[in-house]
Amino acid sequence: ETGVTQTPRHLVMGMTNKKSLKCEQHLGHNAMYWYKQSAKKPLELMFVYNFKEQTENNSVPSRFSPECPNSSHLFLHLHTLQPEDSALYLCASSSGQGVEKLFFGSGTQLSVL
Amino acid sequence: TQLLEQSPQFLSIQEGENLTVYCNSSSVFSSLQWYRQEPGEGPVLLVTVVTGGEVKKLKRLTFQFGDARKDSSLHITAAQPGDTGLYLCAGERGSTLGRLYFGRGTQLTVWP
């Protein structure tokens, strides 16, 4: 098992669909993150969870809804997305203590038609 | 406004050449990290520097944190095709969890 696993790897959805991205970490970390990576833009932090509690919502539209049932699992529920939401969505985890060191999953490449 | 500016944006070199990638800011960071990302994968942490003037070496890669903790550089000696990838710098400010600011990255291609 790799440290941080994301599924699915690729997702194509219409603007009226509802889908969910899943992330699981096997590193015993307490903090989990969602990042968005678009072409020609730096990595954008979306949400932070620490010990299952959301500690950061970086002004993300409500069509993105995160869920963190426990410290090992993180979901991103998607509904009524726009074509400009097409991007690579990366999950990461960290110990939540000391200097932040992020361990990333391979990402979900999302295309919204 | 981009907090961390990376240069160059693209770099294409031949195997065996040396190169330097820069990460600059007008802000002070408590730590700075370098990641490498390959196509279809997430970024992988290479190194973390926390002390002004610190130099760390990872085989053929040398990382330096500026004395004022506002900038950093990554130097690769005798580049190899396996070094190809997107190099990202990320700076941490303060103690708020998740407050890592990423640069746009330098896309390095090393040709055999």
Short mmCIF file of C-alpha atoms in Angstrom, two decimals:
data_model
loop_
_atom_site.label_atom_id
_atom_site.label_comp_id
_atom_site.label_asym_id
_atom_site.label_seq_id
_atom_site.Cartn_x
_atom_site.Cartn_y
_atom_site.Cartn_z
CA GLU A 1 0.00 0.00 0.00
CA THR A 2 1.33 3.41 -0.93
CA GLY A 3 1.17 6.17 1.70
CA VAL A 4 -1.71 8.20 0.25
CA THR A 5 -4.17 6.59 -2.15
CA GLN A 6 -6.66 8.49 -4.27
CA THR A 7 -9.54 7.14 -6.34
CA PRO A 8 -10.54 7.43 -9.06
CA ARG A 9 -7.41 8.44 -11.00
CA HIS A 10 -9.49 9.93 -13.80
CA LEU A 11 -13.05 11.27 -13.81
CA VAL A 12 -15.18 12.79 -16.54
CA MET A 13 -18.49 14.29 -15.49
CA GLY A 14 -21.21 16.51 -16.79
CA MET A 15 -22.21 19.72 -15.10
CA THR A 16 -25.34 18.16 -13.61
CA ASN A 17 -23.64 15.05 -12.22
CA LYS A 18 -22.79 14.28 -8.61
CA LYS A 19 -19.56 12.43 -7.93
CA SER A 20 -17.14 11.92 -5.05
CA LEU A 21 -13.36 11.74 -4.81
CA LYS A 22 -11.84 9.49 -2.20
CA CYS A 23 -8.55 9.71 -0.36
CA GLU A 24 -7.05 7.29 2.16
CA GLN A 25 -3.75 7.61 4.02
CA HIS A 26 -1.83 4.79 5.71
CA LEU A 27 0.80 6.96 7.38
CA GLY A 28 -0.85 7.50 10.75
CA HIS A 29 -1.10 11.22 10.07
CA ASN A 30 -3.57 13.54 11.78
CA ALA A 31 -4.00 16.20 9.10
CA MET A 32 -5.42 15.83 5.60
CA TYR A 33 -5.72 18.32 2.77
CA TRP A 34 -7.37 18.89 -0.58
CA TYR A 35 -5.43 20.86 -3.20
CA LYS A 36 -6.39 21.92 -6.71
CA GLN A 37 -3.73 22.02 -9.45
CA SER A 38 -4.65 23.81 -12.67
CA ALA A 39 -2.47 24.46 -15.67
CA LYS A 40 -0.21 27.51 -15.26
CA LYS A 41 -1.38 28.11 -11.68
CA PRO A 42 0.29 27.26 -8.40
CA LEU A 43 -1.17 24.59 -6.18
CA GLU A 44 -4.27 25.99 -4.48
CA LEU A 45 -5.17 24.87 -0.98
CA MET A 46 -8.87 24.07 -0.72
CA PHE A 47 -9.54 22.43 2.65
CA VAL A 48 -7.62 21.34 5.73
CA TYR A 49 -8.74 18.80 8.32
CA ASN A 50 -6.92 18.20 11.58
CA PHE A 51 -8.10 15.34 13.78
CA LYS A 52 -11.26 15.13 11.63
CA GLU A 53 -12.12 18.79 12.21
CA GLN A 54 -12.10 21.27 9.33
CA THR A 55 -9.61 24.00 10.15
CA GLU A 56 -9.39 25.73 6.78
CA ASN A 57 -11.81 26.47 3.97
CA ASN A 58 -9.96 28.59 1.48
CA SER A 59 -13.04 30.36 0.06
CA VAL A 60 -14.01 27.30 -1.93
CA PRO A 61 -17.41 27.36 -3.75
CA SER A 62 -20.14 25.30 -2.11
CA ARG A 63 -20.32 22.96 -5.12
CA PHE A 64 -17.26 21.34 -3.48
CA SER A 65 -18.18 19.63 -0.22
CA PRO A 66 -15.50 17.89 1.86
CA GLU A 67 -16.07 15.10 4.35
CA CYS A 68 -13.61 13.62 6.83
CA PRO A 69 -15.12 10.68 8.75
CA ASN A 70 -11.81 9.82 10.45
CA SER A 71 -8.14 10.79 10.31
CA SER A 72 -7.42 8.23 7.59
CA HIS A 73 -10.16 9.06 5.10
CA LEU A 74 -11.09 12.20 3.22
CA PHE A 75 -13.74 12.72 0.58
CA LEU A 76 -14.56 15.55 -1.79
CA HIS A 77 -18.18 15.55 -2.95
CA LEU A 78 -18.78 17.29 -6.24
CA HIS A 79 -22.08 18.60 -7.66
CA THR A 80 -23.09 21.00 -10.42
CA LEU A 81 -19.49 21.72 -11.34
CA GLN A 82 -18.38 24.12 -14.05
CA PRO A 83 -15.93 23.44 -16.90
CA GLU A 84 -13.39 25.73 -15.20
CA ASP A 85 -13.33 23.25 -12.30
CA SER A 86 -11.47 20.81 -14.54
CA ALA A 87 -8.11 20.22 -12.87
CA LEU A 88 -5.95 17.73 -10.99
CA TYR A 89 -7.27 17.34 -7.44
CA LEU A 90 -4.62 16.27 -5.00
CA CYS A 91 -5.05 14.88 -1.52
CA ALA A 92 -2.22 15.19 0.99
CA SER A 93 -1.57 14.29 4.59
CA SER A 94 0.88 15.40 7.25
CA SER A 95 1.59 14.70 10.89
CA GLY A 96 0.06 18.04 11.85
CA GLN A 97 3.00 18.84 14.09
CA GLY A 98 6.26 20.69 13.66
CA VAL A 99 7.44 21.73 10.21
CA GLU A 100 4.74 20.88 7.70
CA LYS A 101 5.78 18.04 5.39
CA LEU A 102 3.12 16.99 2.95
CA PHE A 103 2.70 13.51 1.48
CA PHE A 104 0.60 13.66 -1.67
CA GLY A 105 -1.53 11.12 -3.44
CA SER A 106 -1.35 10.66 -7.21
CA GLY A 107 -4.39 12.86 -7.72
CA THR A 108 -7.68 12.64 -9.59
CA GLN A 109 -7.65 14.21 -13.04
CA LEU A 110 -11.13 15.72 -13.36
CA SER A 111 -12.73 16.87 -16.59
CA VAL A 112 -16.06 18.66 -16.47
CA LEU A 113 -17.94 18.72 -19.76
CA THR B 1 -0.01 38.39 -6.40
CA GLN B 2 2.28 35.39 -6.29
CA LEU B 3 4.05 35.04 -2.95
CA LEU B 4 6.77 32.76 -4.29
CA GLU B 5 8.25 33.36 -7.73
CA GLN B 6 10.09 30.52 -9.39
CA SER B 7 12.46 30.90 -12.31
CA PRO B 8 12.92 29.81 -14.91
CA GLN B 9 9.44 28.52 -15.72
CA PHE B 10 10.82 26.04 -18.26
CA LEU B 11 14.29 24.55 -18.59
CA SER B 12 15.41 22.13 -21.31
CA ILE B 13 18.97 20.82 -21.13
CA GLN B 14 21.21 17.97 -22.24
CA GLU B 15 22.26 15.14 -19.99
CA GLY B 16 25.40 16.03 -18.04
CA GLU B 17 24.76 19.76 -17.81
CA ASN B 18 24.41 21.67 -14.55
CA LEU B 19 21.44 23.86 -13.70
CA THR B 20 20.05 26.12 -11.00
CA VAL B 21 16.40 26.84 -10.22
CA TYR B 22 15.41 29.84 -8.11
CA CYS B 23 12.59 30.51 -5.70
CA ASN B 24 12.25 34.13 -4.59
CA SER B 25 9.97 36.16 -2.37
CA SER B 26 9.81 39.48 -0.57
CA SER B 27 8.35 37.65 2.46
CA VAL B 28 10.12 35.75 5.20
CA PHE B 29 9.37 32.05 5.65
CA SER B 30 9.86 29.86 8.69
CA SER B 31 10.76 26.97 6.41
CA LEU B 32 10.97 26.22 2.74
CA GLN B 33 10.48 22.95 0.92
CA TRP B 34 11.22 21.58 -2.52
CA TYR B 35 9.01 19.01 -4.20
CA ARG B 36 9.34 17.16 -7.50
CA GLN B 37 6.28 16.13 -9.47
CA GLU B 38 6.27 13.70 -12.38
CA PRO B 39 3.45 13.51 -14.95
CA GLY B 40 0.34 11.82 -13.59
CA GLU B 41 1.64 11.81 -10.03
CA GLY B 42 1.49 14.00 -6.96
CA PRO B 43 4.44 16.07 -5.73
CA VAL B 44 7.08 14.25 -3.69
CA LEU B 45 8.99 16.08 -0.96
CA LEU B 46 12.73 16.34 -1.66
CA VAL B 47 13.99 18.51 1.17
CA THR B 48 13.03 20.96 3.91
CA VAL B 49 15.29 23.86 4.94
CA VAL B 50 14.58 25.84 8.08
CA THR B 51 17.68 27.88 8.96
CA GLY B 52 18.85 30.97 7.07
CA GLY B 53 21.95 30.13 5.05
CA GLU B 54 21.34 26.40 5.36
CA VAL B 55 22.69 24.15 2.62
CA LYS B 56 21.48 20.58 2.14
CA LYS B 57 22.73 18.03 -0.34
CA LEU B 58 20.81 15.10 -1.75
CA LYS B 59 23.18 13.21 -4.06
CA ARG B 60 23.55 15.53 -7.09
CA LEU B 61 21.00 18.05 -5.78
CA THR B 62 22.09 20.99 -3.60
CA PHE B 63 19.49 23.13 -1.84
CA GLN B 64 20.20 26.48 -0.26
CA PHE B 65 18.04 28.68 1.93
CA GLY B 66 18.84 32.40 1.76
CA ASP B 67 20.34 34.13 4.78
CA ALA B 68 17.20 36.24 5.20
CA ARG B 69 14.92 33.22 4.66
CA LYS B 70 13.20 34.90 1.70
CA ASP B 71 14.63 32.82 -1.12
CA SER B 72 16.02 29.44 -2.03
CA SER B 73 17.84 27.74 -4.85
CA LEU B 74 18.13 24.21 -6.17
CA HIS B 75 21.28 23.26 -8.04
CA ILE B 76 21.55 20.01 -9.97
CA THR B 77 24.97 18.74 -11.02
CA ALA B 78 25.37 16.52 -14.10
CA ALA B 79 21.64 16.30 -14.79
CA GLN B 80 20.20 12.99 -15.91
CA PRO B 81 16.96 12.16 -17.79
CA GLY B 82 15.56 10.81 -14.52
CA ASP B 83 15.70 14.34 -13.11
CA THR B 84 12.97 15.40 -15.54
CA GLY B 85 9.91 16.74 -13.76
CA LEU B 86 8.16 19.77 -12.29
CA TYR B 87 10.10 21.26 -9.38
CA LEU B 88 7.97 23.13 -6.85
CA CYS B 89 9.09 25.27 -3.96
CA ALA B 90 6.76 25.83 -1.03
CA GLY B 91 7.16 28.17 1.91
CA GLU B 92 5.65 27.93 5.34
CA ARG B 93 4.67 31.04 7.28
CA GLY B 94 3.47 31.11 10.84
CA SER B 95 1.98 28.22 12.72
CA THR B 96 -1.37 27.84 10.97
CA LEU B 97 -1.75 24.27 9.73
CA GLY B 98 -1.76 24.01 5.98
CA ARG B 99 -0.33 27.45 5.30
CA LEU B 100 2.14 26.32 2.68
CA TYR B 101 2.51 28.74 -0.23
CA PHE B 102 3.54 27.08 -3.49
CA GLY B 103 5.36 28.57 -6.44
CA ARG B 104 4.19 27.87 -9.99
CA GLY B 105 7.03 25.46 -10.54
CA THR B 106 9.92 24.94 -12.95
CA GLN B 107 9.40 22.32 -15.64
CA LEU B 108 12.76 20.62 -16.21
CA THR B 109 13.41 18.37 -19.19
CA VAL B 110 16.74 16.57 -19.47
CA TRP B 111 17.46 15.05 -22.87
CA PRO B 112 19.69 11.97 -23.24
#
